[in-house]
């Protein structure tokens, strides 16, 4: 069970529909809870709610938007979003009925509910104007998000859809409606058609410093949360040098916040099947927030929220050291007895034309077996794996990499946080999350191959303070 990153007792955390309530400066994290009885996405679910002001202390309200009956349109309540109406909060959500899908009938429609306090909700019934439109697949019509268009002076509802074709065809797209009052909606057609994915999930739209960003998740190519940038809502959307926030373990993320409190990505880090390093990624896991940072080149990076760093009770400064030579691999053990929850932050300087460097965790002192993050100059990549990955494979690593350049004399600021089976490295605002189920030891070490690094400003945080759940 996680201590740092939120996971409901006896459940797994699914897609998050975040809302920041400016009245009480609180994040409302609506989400799905999976029982995994007997496997993910078996039991129907509604929307549950936890609130937090700091991503450390959470108040659990349980299921606040209840699922419908076995035969109801909203047998399952899939993703949607919450927006501020004129006199009330409005939730637009996806009603899904599994029996309708098996019968080849319309299985997904958009519905709505209203609330005064974000806890007690009144369903409004089926939003008849928001059903799958003619020419679109009636089984993939979900995950609405609402933004207000200053240009058009109206609300824009954007959702994921696809054409009625073979599910393997890349017809996934975003479509949109317009409304003046959040009640009556006019369908306007395609919003974004990249011809790249078979389905686009969890769209999110927001502005930072005049630039519009479109966030989405897809499961046909990389199974990751990605983003695009544009000059306005209805212009072209472009990829930048890095289109990801994290690796394959981090999915279905949306953002929440404003320019005063910051903007945070609210995704989940998946578990692996049978809690096994060789298992594939499950649906759902634990909630993990990343704080979003806009770089000068308009790319978006992420880092660990400062409130999480501040919740460790004990901090120790560790000594600076240099490591390596030009011909071989060198390793330096820094910590001998790692706890299940800790944070290590510091700086790595590449002093020479180094081939690769990295950090190993839960290393066996005899065999040197452990888990590692490696920055590679030949591959221009940050990777996570078990080392040695033998017998091949001892760890299923697909999707656990991020683009990064290893450059002489460049400084690499890092934060390595561990919460039981979850491990996350932030390095120069690049994140890579993973799971570990077969820890072979207790050591933490640094390594470098064919080069030299200096490791400094090391702060070792331990003793996580008990937080409210």
CSV table of C-alpha atoms in Angstrom, one decimal:
chain,number,residue,atom,x,y,z
A,1,UNK,CA,0.0,0.0,0.0
A,2,UNK,CA,1.3,3.4,-0.9
A,3,UNK,CA,2.0,6.1,1.8
A,4,UNK,CA,3.1,9.0,-0.3
A,5,UNK,CA,1.0,8.7,-3.4
A,6,UNK,CA,-2.8,8.3,-2.8
A,7,UNK,CA,-4.5,5.0,-3.3
A,8,UNK,CA,-7.9,4.2,-1.8
A,9,UNK,CA,-8.0,1.4,0.7
A,10,UNK,CA,-8.8,-1.9,-1.0
A,11,UNK,CA,-9.2,-0.2,-4.4
A,12,UNK,CA,-7.1,1.0,-7.4
A,13,UNK,CA,-7.2,4.6,-8.5
A,14,UNK,CA,-8.5,5.1,-12.1
A,15,UNK,CA,-9.0,8.1,-14.4
A,16,UNK,CA,-9.0,11.5,-12.5
A,17,UNK,CA,-11.4,14.4,-13.2
A,18,UNK,CA,-9.7,17.2,-11.2
A,19,UNK,CA,-11.4,20.5,-10.3
A,20,UNK,CA,-9.8,23.4,-8.4
A,21,UNK,CA,-12.4,25.1,-6.1
A,22,UNK,CA,-11.2,28.7,-5.8
A,23,UNK,CA,-13.6,29.4,-3.0
A,24,UNK,CA,-11.8,27.1,-0.5
A,25,UNK,CA,-8.5,26.7,-2.5
A,26,UNK,CA,-9.0,23.0,-2.6
A,27,UNK,CA,-8.3,20.4,-5.3
A,28,UNK,CA,-11.3,18.1,-5.9
A,29,UNK,CA,-10.1,14.8,-7.4
A,30,UNK,CA,-13.0,12.9,-8.8
A,31,UNK,CA,-11.9,9.5,-10.0
A,32,UNK,CA,-12.9,5.9,-10.6
A,33,UNK,CA,-12.2,3.1,-8.2
A,34,UNK,CA,-11.5,-0.4,-9.4
A,35,UNK,CA,-12.1,-3.5,-7.3
A,36,UNK,CA,-10.2,-5.9,-9.7
A,37,UNK,CA,-12.7,-8.6,-8.9
A,38,UNK,CA,-11.6,-10.7,-10.6
A,39,UNK,CA,-9.6,-8.3,-12.9
A,40,UNK,CA,-9.4,-4.6,-13.9
A,41,UNK,CA,-12.6,-3.0,-15.2
A,42,UNK,CA,-14.9,-5.9,-14.2
A,43,UNK,CA,-17.1,-4.3,-11.5
A,44,UNK,CA,-19.1,-1.2,-12.5
A,45,UNK,CA,-18.1,2.1,-10.8
A,46,UNK,CA,-19.2,5.7,-10.4
A,47,UNK,CA,-17.1,8.7,-9.5
A,48,UNK,CA,-15.5,8.8,-6.1
A,49,UNK,CA,-14.0,11.9,-4.6
A,50,UNK,CA,-11.0,12.8,-2.5
A,51,UNK,CA,-10.0,16.4,-1.7
A,52,UNK,CA,-6.6,17.9,-1.0
A,53,UNK,CA,-4.9,21.2,-0.6
A,54,UNK,CA,-1.4,19.9,-0.8
A,55,UNK,CA,-1.3,16.4,-2.5
A,56,UNK,CA,-0.2,15.1,0.9
A,57,UNK,CA,-3.4,15.2,3.1
A,58,UNK,CA,-6.5,13.7,1.6
A,59,UNK,CA,-10.2,13.7,2.7
A,60,UNK,CA,-12.1,10.7,1.3
A,61,UNK,CA,-15.8,11.1,0.4
A,62,UNK,CA,-16.3,7.7,-1.2
A,63,UNK,CA,-18.6,7.4,-4.3
A,64,UNK,CA,-20.4,10.8,-4.8
A,65,UNK,CA,-21.7,10.3,-8.3
A,66,UNK,CA,-23.2,6.8,-8.1
A,67,UNK,CA,-23.2,4.3,-10.9
A,68,UNK,CA,-26.5,3.3,-12.4
A,69,UNK,CA,-28.2,-0.1,-12.3
A,70,UNK,CA,-27.3,-3.1,-14.4
A,71,UNK,CA,-29.5,-1.9,-17.3
A,72,UNK,CA,-28.9,1.8,-16.9
A,73,UNK,CA,-27.2,4.0,-19.5
A,74,UNK,CA,-24.6,4.8,-16.9
A,75,UNK,CA,-24.0,1.3,-15.6
A,76,UNK,CA,-20.4,2.4,-15.6
A,77,UNK,CA,-19.5,6.1,-15.2
A,78,UNK,CA,-16.5,6.8,-17.4
A,79,UNK,CA,-14.5,9.9,-17.5
A,80,UNK,CA,-15.7,13.5,-17.9
A,81,UNK,CA,-15.1,16.9,-16.3
A,82,UNK,CA,-16.5,19.3,-13.8
A,83,UNK,CA,-17.1,23.0,-14.7
A,84,UNK,CA,-18.5,26.1,-13.0
A,85,UNK,CA,-22.0,26.9,-14.2
A,86,UNK,CA,-23.9,30.1,-13.5
A,87,UNK,CA,-25.3,29.1,-10.2
A,88,UNK,CA,-23.9,25.5,-9.7
A,89,UNK,CA,-21.2,23.1,-10.6
A,90,UNK,CA,-21.9,20.8,-13.5
A,91,UNK,CA,-20.4,17.4,-14.2
A,92,UNK,CA,-20.4,16.2,-17.7
A,93,UNK,CA,-19.7,12.4,-17.7
A,94,UNK,CA,-19.7,9.4,-19.9
A,95,UNK,CA,-22.4,6.8,-19.3
A,96,UNK,CA,-21.3,3.3,-20.5
A,97,UNK,CA,-23.4,0.2,-20.6
A,98,UNK,CA,-21.5,-3.1,-21.2
A,99,UNK,CA,-24.6,-5.1,-22.3
A,100,UNK,CA,-25.5,-2.5,-24.9
A,101,UNK,CA,-22.0,-2.8,-26.4
A,102,UNK,CA,-22.3,-6.6,-26.5
A,103,UNK,CA,-25.7,-6.2,-28.2
A,104,UNK,CA,-24.0,-3.8,-30.7
A,105,UNK,CA,-26.2,-0.9,-29.6
A,106,UNK,CA,-25.1,2.6,-28.5
A,107,UNK,CA,-23.0,2.0,-25.4
A,108,UNK,CA,-21.6,5.4,-24.6
A,109,UNK,CA,-23.4,8.7,-24.3
A,110,UNK,CA,-22.6,12.0,-22.4
A,111,UNK,CA,-24.7,12.8,-19.4
A,112,UNK,CA,-24.7,15.5,-16.8
A,113,UNK,CA,-25.3,16.1,-13.1
A,114,UNK,CA,-25.3,19.3,-10.9
A,115,UNK,CA,-24.1,20.2,-7.4
A,116,UNK,CA,-23.9,23.2,-5.1
A,117,UNK,CA,-21.1,21.8,-2.9
A,118,UNK,CA,-19.2,19.3,-5.3
A,119,UNK,CA,-20.1,16.5,-2.9
A,120,UNK,CA,-23.8,16.0,-3.3
A,121,UNK,CA,-24.9,15.5,-6.9
A,122,UNK,CA,-28.2,15.4,-8.8
A,123,UNK,CA,-28.2,13.6,-12.0
A,124,UNK,CA,-29.9,15.4,-14.9
A,125,UNK,CA,-30.5,12.3,-17.0
A,126,UNK,CA,-29.3,11.6,-20.4
A,127,UNK,CA,-28.0,14.7,-22.3
A,128,UNK,CA,-29.9,13.8,-25.4
A,129,UNK,CA,-28.1,16.3,-27.6
A,130,UNK,CA,-24.7,14.8,-26.7
A,131,UNK,CA,-25.2,11.3,-27.9
A,132,UNK,CA,-22.9,9.9,-30.7
A,133,UNK,CA,-23.6,11.8,-33.8
A,134,UNK,CA,-24.3,10.4,-37.3
A,135,UNK,CA,-21.1,9.2,-38.9
A,136,UNK,CA,-19.3,8.4,-35.6
A,137,UNK,CA,-18.8,5.1,-33.7
A,138,UNK,CA,-21.4,4.6,-31.0
A,139,UNK,CA,-19.1,2.7,-28.7
A,140,UNK,CA,-16.3,5.3,-28.4
A,141,UNK,CA,-17.8,8.6,-27.4
A,142,UNK,CA,-16.3,9.8,-24.1
A,143,UNK,CA,-14.2,11.9,-21.8
A,144,UNK,CA,-15.7,15.4,-22.3
A,145,UNK,CA,-13.8,18.5,-21.2
A,146,UNK,CA,-15.2,22.1,-21.2
A,147,UNK,CA,-13.4,25.3,-22.0
A,148,UNK,CA,-14.6,28.8,-22.7
A,149,UNK,CA,-13.7,30.4,-26.1
A,150,UNK,CA,-13.2,34.1,-25.9
A,151,UNK,CA,-13.0,34.1,-29.7
A,152,UNK,CA,-16.5,32.6,-30.1
A,153,UNK,CA,-17.9,33.9,-26.8
A,154,UNK,CA,-19.3,30.5,-26.0
A,155,UNK,CA,-18.5,27.2,-24.2
A,156,UNK,CA,-16.7,24.5,-26.1
A,157,UNK,CA,-17.2,20.8,-25.2
A,158,UNK,CA,-14.5,18.6,-26.6
A,159,UNK,CA,-14.6,14.7,-26.4
A,160,UNK,CA,-12.9,11.7,-27.8
A,161,UNK,CA,-14.5,9.8,-30.7
A,162,UNK,CA,-13.7,7.7,-33.8
A,163,UNK,CA,-15.2,6.7,-37.1
A,164,UNK,CA,-17.3,3.5,-37.3
A,165,UNK,CA,-14.4,1.4,-38.8
A,166,UNK,CA,-12.1,-1.4,-37.8
A,167,UNK,CA,-10.9,-0.6,-34.3
A,168,UNK,CA,-7.3,-0.9,-35.5
A,169,UNK,CA,-7.7,1.9,-38.0
A,170,UNK,CA,-6.3,5.3,-36.9
A,171,UNK,CA,-9.6,7.1,-37.1
A,172,UNK,CA,-9.5,8.4,-33.5
A,173,UNK,CA,-10.3,12.1,-33.3
A,174,UNK,CA,-11.6,14.9,-31.1
A,175,UNK,CA,-15.0,16.4,-31.8
A,176,UNK,CA,-16.8,19.4,-30.3
A,177,UNK,CA,-20.0,21.1,-29.4
A,178,UNK,CA,-20.8,24.7,-28.7
A,179,UNK,CA,-23.2,26.2,-26.1
A,180,UNK,CA,-24.1,29.6,-24.6
A,181,UNK,CA,-25.6,28.2,-21.4
A,182,UNK,CA,-24.0,24.8,-20.7
A,183,UNK,CA,-27.4,23.2,-21.4
A,184,UNK,CA,-28.2,23.5,-25.1
A,185,UNK,CA,-25.4,22.2,-27.3
A,186,UNK,CA,-24.8,22.4,-31.0
A,187,UNK,CA,-22.6,19.8,-32.7
A,188,UNK,CA,-19.9,21.3,-34.8
A,189,UNK,CA,-18.0,18.3,-36.0
A,190,UNK,CA,-14.3,17.4,-35.9
A,191,UNK,CA,-12.0,19.4,-33.6
A,192,UNK,CA,-8.7,17.6,-34.2
A,193,UNK,CA,-8.1,14.7,-36.7
A,194,UNK,CA,-4.4,13.6,-36.5
A,195,UNK,CA,-5.0,10.3,-38.4
A,196,UNK,CA,-2.5,8.8,-36.0
A,197,UNK,CA,-4.4,6.9,-33.3
A,198,UNK,CA,-7.3,4.5,-33.1
A,199,UNK,CA,-8.8,6.4,-30.2
A,200,UNK,CA,-8.0,9.6,-28.3
A,201,UNK,CA,-8.9,9.7,-24.5
A,202,UNK,CA,-8.9,12.2,-21.7
A,203,UNK,CA,-8.5,15.5,-23.7
A,204,UNK,CA,-7.6,18.6,-21.7
A,205,UNK,CA,-7.2,22.2,-23.0
A,206,UNK,CA,-5.6,25.1,-21.2
A,207,UNK,CA,-3.4,28.2,-21.7
A,208,UNK,CA,0.0,29.2,-20.4
A,209,UNK,CA,1.4,32.6,-21.2
A,210,UNK,CA,-0.8,32.9,-24.3
A,211,UNK,CA,0.0,29.5,-25.8
A,212,UNK,CA,-2.8,26.8,-25.9
A,213,UNK,CA,-2.0,23.3,-24.9
A,214,UNK,CA,-3.9,20.1,-25.8
A,215,UNK,CA,-3.3,17.1,-23.6
A,216,UNK,CA,-4.6,13.6,-24.4
A,217,UNK,CA,-4.0,9.9,-23.8
A,218,UNK,CA,-3.8,7.3,-26.5
A,219,UNK,CA,-3.4,3.5,-26.3
A,220,UNK,CA,-2.8,2.5,-29.9
A,221,UNK,CA,0.9,3.6,-30.3
A,222,UNK,CA,2.7,4.3,-27.1
A,223,UNK,CA,-0.1,4.1,-24.4
A,224,UNK,CA,1.0,7.4,-22.9
A,225,UNK,CA,-0.3,10.9,-22.1
A,226,UNK,CA,0.9,13.3,-24.7
A,227,UNK,CA,0.5,17.0,-25.6
A,228,UNK,CA,0.4,19.4,-28.5
A,229,UNK,CA,0.8,23.2,-28.7
A,230,UNK,CA,-1.2,25.8,-30.7
A,231,UNK,CA,-1.6,29.5,-31.1
A,232,UNK,CA,-5.4,29.3,-30.5
A,233,UNK,CA,-8.1,26.8,-29.8
A,234,UNK,CA,-9.1,26.4,-33.4
A,235,UNK,CA,-5.8,26.5,-35.2
A,236,UNK,CA,-3.2,23.8,-35.9
A,237,UNK,CA,-1.8,21.6,-33.1
A,238,UNK,CA,1.9,20.9,-33.3
A,239,UNK,CA,4.3,18.5,-31.6
A,240,UNK,CA,7.4,19.9,-30.0
A,241,UNK,CA,10.8,18.2,-29.3
A,242,UNK,CA,9.3,16.2,-26.5
A,243,UNK,CA,5.6,15.2,-26.7
A,244,UNK,CA,5.5,13.2,-23.4
A,245,UNK,CA,5.3,13.9,-19.7
A,246,UNK,CA,6.3,10.5,-18.4
A,247,UNK,CA,6.6,6.9,-19.6
A,248,UNK,CA,4.1,4.1,-20.2
A,249,UNK,CA,3.5,3.6,-16.5
A,250,UNK,CA,1.8,7.0,-16.2
A,251,UNK,CA,-1.6,7.4,-17.9
A,252,UNK,CA,-4.9,9.2,-18.3
A,253,UNK,CA,-3.5,12.5,-16.9
A,254,UNK,CA,-5.3,15.8,-16.9
A,255,UNK,CA,-4.3,19.1,-15.4
A,256,UNK,CA,-5.7,21.3,-12.6
A,257,UNK,CA,-4.8,24.6,-11.1
A,258,UNK,CA,-4.2,28.2,-12.1
A,259,UNK,CA,-1.4,30.8,-12.3
A,260,UNK,CA,-1.6,31.4,-8.6
A,261,UNK,CA,-1.4,27.9,-7.2
A,262,UNK,CA,0.4,26.3,-10.2
A,263,UNK,CA,-0.7,23.7,-12.6
A,264,UNK,CA,-0.6,20.0,-11.8
A,265,UNK,CA,-0.8,16.9,-13.9
A,266,UNK,CA,-3.2,14.3,-12.3
A,267,UNK,CA,-2.5,10.8,-13.6
A,268,UNK,CA,-2.0,7.4,-12.2
A,269,UNK,CA,1.0,5.1,-12.1
A,270,UNK,CA,-0.2,1.6,-13.1
A,271,UNK,CA,0.5,-1.6,-11.3
A,272,UNK,CA,1.8,-4.6,-13.1
A,273,UNK,CA,-0.1,-7.9,-13.6
A,274,UNK,CA,0.3,-10.1,-10.6
A,275,UNK,CA,2.7,-7.6,-9.0
A,276,UNK,CA,5.4,-9.1,-11.1
A,277,UNK,CA,8.3,-7.3,-12.8
A,278,UNK,CA,7.6,-9.4,-15.9
A,279,UNK,CA,3.9,-8.5,-15.9
A,280,UNK,CA,2.2,-6.1,-18.4
A,281,UNK,CA,0.7,-2.8,-17.2
A,282,UNK,CA,-2.7,-3.0,-15.5
A,283,UNK,CA,-5.5,-0.4,-15.8
A,284,UNK,CA,-5.4,1.8,-12.7
A,285,UNK,CA,-3.0,2.1,-9.7
A,286,UNK,CA,-2.1,5.0,-7.5
A,287,UNK,CA,-2.6,8.7,-8.0
A,288,UNK,CA,0.6,10.7,-8.7
A,289,UNK,CA,0.7,14.5,-9.2
A,290,UNK,CA,3.4,16.1,-11.3
A,291,UNK,CA,3.8,19.9,-11.2
A,292,UNK,CA,3.8,21.3,-14.8
A,293,UNK,CA,6.6,23.7,-15.8
A,294,UNK,CA,6.7,25.6,-19.1
A,295,UNK,CA,10.2,25.9,-20.6
A,296,UNK,CA,11.5,28.7,-22.8
A,297,UNK,CA,11.1,26.6,-26.0
A,298,UNK,CA,7.4,26.1,-25.1
A,299,UNK,CA,7.8,22.4,-24.1
A,300,UNK,CA,6.3,21.3,-20.9
A,301,UNK,CA,8.3,19.7,-18.2
A,302,UNK,CA,7.2,18.3,-14.8
A,303,UNK,CA,8.7,18.2,-11.3
A,304,UNK,CA,7.7,16.9,-7.8
A,305,UNK,CA,5.3,19.2,-5.9
A,306,UNK,CA,7.2,21.0,-3.1
A,307,UNK,CA,4.5,20.1,-0.6
A,308,UNK,CA,5.5,16.4,-1.0
A,309,UNK,CA,9.2,17.3,-0.4
A,310,UNK,CA,8.2,19.2,2.7
A,311,UNK,CA,6.3,16.3,4.3
A,312,UNK,CA,9.5,14.3,5.0
A,313,UNK,CA,10.4,14.6,8.7
A,314,UNK,CA,14.1,14.1,8.4
A,315,UNK,CA,16.6,15.5,5.9
A,316,UNK,CA,20.3,14.8,5.8
A,317,UNK,CA,23.0,16.4,3.6
A,318,UNK,CA,25.3,13.7,2.0
A,319,UNK,CA,28.9,14.3,0.9
A,320,UNK,CA,29.9,15.4,-2.6
A,321,UNK,CA,31.9,13.0,-4.7
A,322,UNK,CA,33.4,12.5,-8.2
A,323,UNK,CA,33.3,9.2,-10.0
A,324,UNK,CA,34.7,7.6,-13.1
A,325,UNK,CA,37.5,7.4,-15.7
A,326,UNK,CA,37.7,7.3,-19.5
A,327,UNK,CA,37.9,3.6,-20.1
A,328,UNK,CA,35.5,1.6,-17.9
A,329,UNK,CA,32.4,1.6,-15.7
A,330,UNK,CA,32.7,2.8,-12.1
A,331,UNK,CA,30.1,2.5,-9.3
A,332,UNK,CA,29.9,4.3,-5.9
A,333,UNK,CA,27.6,3.1,-3.1
A,334,UNK,CA,26.0,6.0,-1.3
A,335,UNK,CA,23.3,4.6,0.9
A,336,UNK,CA,23.4,1.2,2.5
A,337,UNK,CA,20.0,0.6,4.0
A,338,UNK,CA,17.1,2.2,1.9
A,339,UNK,CA,13.7,2.5,3.5
A,340,UNK,CA,10.4,1.9,1.6
A,341,UNK,CA,9.7,5.6,1.4
A,342,UNK,CA,12.5,8.2,0.7
A,343,UNK,CA,13.5,11.1,-1.6
A,344,UNK,CA,17.0,11.8,-2.8
A,345,UNK,CA,17.7,15.1,-4.6
A,346,UNK,CA,20.9,16.6,-5.9
A,347,UNK,CA,22.9,17.6,-9.0
A,348,UNK,CA,25.0,15.5,-11.4
A,349,UNK,CA,27.7,17.3,-13.5
A,350,UNK,CA,29.0,15.5,-16.6
A,351,UNK,CA,32.7,16.5,-16.5
A,352,UNK,CA,33.9,14.7,-19.6
A,353,UNK,CA,32.5,13.3,-22.8
A,354,UNK,CA,30.7,10.6,-20.8
A,355,UNK,CA,29.0,7.6,-22.4
A,356,UNK,CA,26.4,7.1,-19.7
A,357,UNK,CA,25.6,7.7,-16.0
A,358,UNK,CA,22.9,6.7,-13.7
A,359,UNK,CA,21.4,5.8,-10.3
A,360,UNK,CA,20.8,2.3,-9.0
A,361,UNK,CA,18.3,1.5,-6.2
A,362,UNK,CA,17.7,-1.6,-4.0
A,363,UNK,CA,21.1,-3.0,-5.1
A,364,UNK,CA,22.3,-6.4,-3.8
A,365,UNK,CA,25.7,-5.7,-2.2
A,366,UNK,CA,27.1,-9.0,-3.4
A,367,UNK,CA,25.7,-9.5,-6.9
A,368,UNK,CA,25.2,-5.7,-7.7
A,369,UNK,CA,21.8,-6.6,-9.0
A,370,UNK,CA,19.2,-3.9,-8.7
A,371,UNK,CA,17.0,-1.4,-10.5
A,372,UNK,CA,18.6,1.5,-12.4
A,373,UNK,CA,17.9,4.8,-14.2
A,374,UNK,CA,20.5,5.3,-17.0
A,375,UNK,CA,21.2,8.4,-19.1
A,376,UNK,CA,22.8,7.3,-22.3
A,377,UNK,CA,24.7,9.5,-24.8
A,378,UNK,CA,24.7,7.1,-27.7
A,379,UNK,CA,20.9,6.5,-27.3
A,380,UNK,CA,20.0,10.1,-26.3
A,381,UNK,CA,17.8,8.5,-23.8
A,382,UNK,CA,16.8,8.0,-20.1
A,383,UNK,CA,15.8,4.4,-19.4
A,384,UNK,CA,14.6,2.4,-16.4
A,385,UNK,CA,15.3,-1.3,-16.1
A,386,UNK,CA,16.4,-4.1,-13.8
A,387,UNK,CA,20.2,-4.7,-14.0
A,388,UNK,CA,21.4,-7.1,-15.1
A,389,UNK,CA,18.3,-7.7,-17.2
A,390,UNK,CA,19.1,-11.4,-17.2
A,391,UNK,CA,17.9,-14.0,-17.7
A,392,UNK,CA,16.3,-12.0,-20.6
A,393,UNK,CA,14.1,-10.4,-19.7
A,394,UNK,CA,14.1,-10.1,-15.9
A,395,UNK,CA,12.1,-6.9,-16.3
A,396,UNK,CA,9.5,-5.9,-18.8
A,397,UNK,CA,10.8,-2.5,-19.9
A,398,UNK,CA,8.7,-1.5,-23.0
A,399,UNK,CA,7.8,2.2,-22.8
A,400,UNK,CA,10.1,3.0,-19.8
A,401,UNK,CA,12.3,5.6,-21.6
A,402,UNK,CA,12.4,9.4,-22.2
A,403,UNK,CA,14.4,11.5,-24.5
A,404,UNK,CA,17.4,13.3,-23.0
A,405,UNK,CA,20.8,14.5,-24.2
A,406,UNK,CA,24.0,13.7,-22.3
A,407,UNK,CA,26.3,16.8,-22.9
A,408,UNK,CA,29.7,17.5,-21.5
A,409,UNK,CA,29.7,20.2,-18.7
A,410,UNK,CA,25.9,20.1,-18.4
A,411,UNK,CA,24.3,20.0,-15.0
A,412,UNK,CA,21.5,17.6,-14.3
A,413,UNK,CA,19.3,18.4,-11.4
A,414,UNK,CA,17.4,15.3,-10.1
A,415,UNK,CA,14.9,14.1,-7.6
A,416,UNK,CA,14.5,10.3,-7.0
A,417,UNK,CA,11.4,9.4,-5.0
A,418,UNK,CA,10.3,5.9,-3.8
A,419,UNK,CA,7.0,4.9,-2.3
A,420,UNK,CA,7.1,1.2,-1.7
A,421,UNK,CA,6.8,-0.3,-5.3
A,422,UNK,CA,6.6,3.1,-7.0
A,423,UNK,CA,9.8,4.8,-8.1
A,424,UNK,CA,10.0,8.1,-10.0
A,425,UNK,CA,13.0,10.0,-11.3
A,426,UNK,CA,12.7,13.7,-12.2
A,427,UNK,CA,15.8,14.9,-14.1
A,428,UNK,CA,15.9,18.4,-15.6
A,429,UNK,CA,12.1,18.4,-15.4
A,430,UNK,CA,11.8,15.1,-17.2
A,431,UNK,CA,9.9,12.4,-15.4
A,432,UNK,CA,10.0,8.6,-15.6
A,433,UNK,CA,7.8,6.5,-13.3
A,434,UNK,CA,8.1,2.8,-12.8
A,435,UNK,CA,7.2,-0.1,-10.5
A,436,UNK,CA,9.5,-2.5,-8.6
A,437,UNK,CA,8.3,-5.8,-7.2
A,438,UNK,CA,11.5,-7.9,-6.9
A,439,UNK,CA,13.9,-5.8,-4.8
A,440,UNK,CA,17.1,-7.8,-4.3
A,441,UNK,CA,18.9,-5.5,-1.9
A,442,UNK,CA,19.0,-2.3,0.1
A,443,UNK,CA,21.8,-0.2,-1.4
A,444,UNK,CA,21.6,3.0,-3.5
A,445,UNK,CA,24.6,3.8,-5.8
A,446,UNK,CA,25.7,6.0,-8.7
A,447,UNK,CA,27.5,4.7,-11.8
A,448,UNK,CA,29.3,6.2,-14.8
A,449,UNK,CA,30.7,4.5,-17.9
A,450,UNK,CA,33.6,5.8,-19.9
A,451,UNK,CA,33.6,9.3,-18.4
A,452,UNK,CA,33.4,11.2,-15.2
A,453,UNK,CA,30.7,12.8,-13.1
A,454,UNK,CA,30.5,15.0,-10.0
A,455,UNK,CA,27.6,14.5,-7.7
A,456,UNK,CA,26.7,17.4,-5.3
A,457,UNK,CA,24.0,19.2,-3.3
A,458,UNK,CA,22.7,15.8,-2.1
A,459,UNK,CA,19.7,16.0,0.2
A,460,UNK,CA,18.3,12.7,1.6
A,461,UNK,CA,14.8,12.9,2.9
A,462,UNK,CA,13.3,10.1,5.0
A,463,UNK,CA,10.5,9.4,7.6
A,464,UNK,CA,7.3,10.3,5.8
A,465,UNK,CA,4.9,12.0,8.1
A,466,UNK,CA,1.6,10.2,8.6
A,467,UNK,CA,-1.0,12.0,6.5
A,468,UNK,CA,-4.8,11.9,6.5
A,469,UNK,CA,-6.5,9.5,4.1
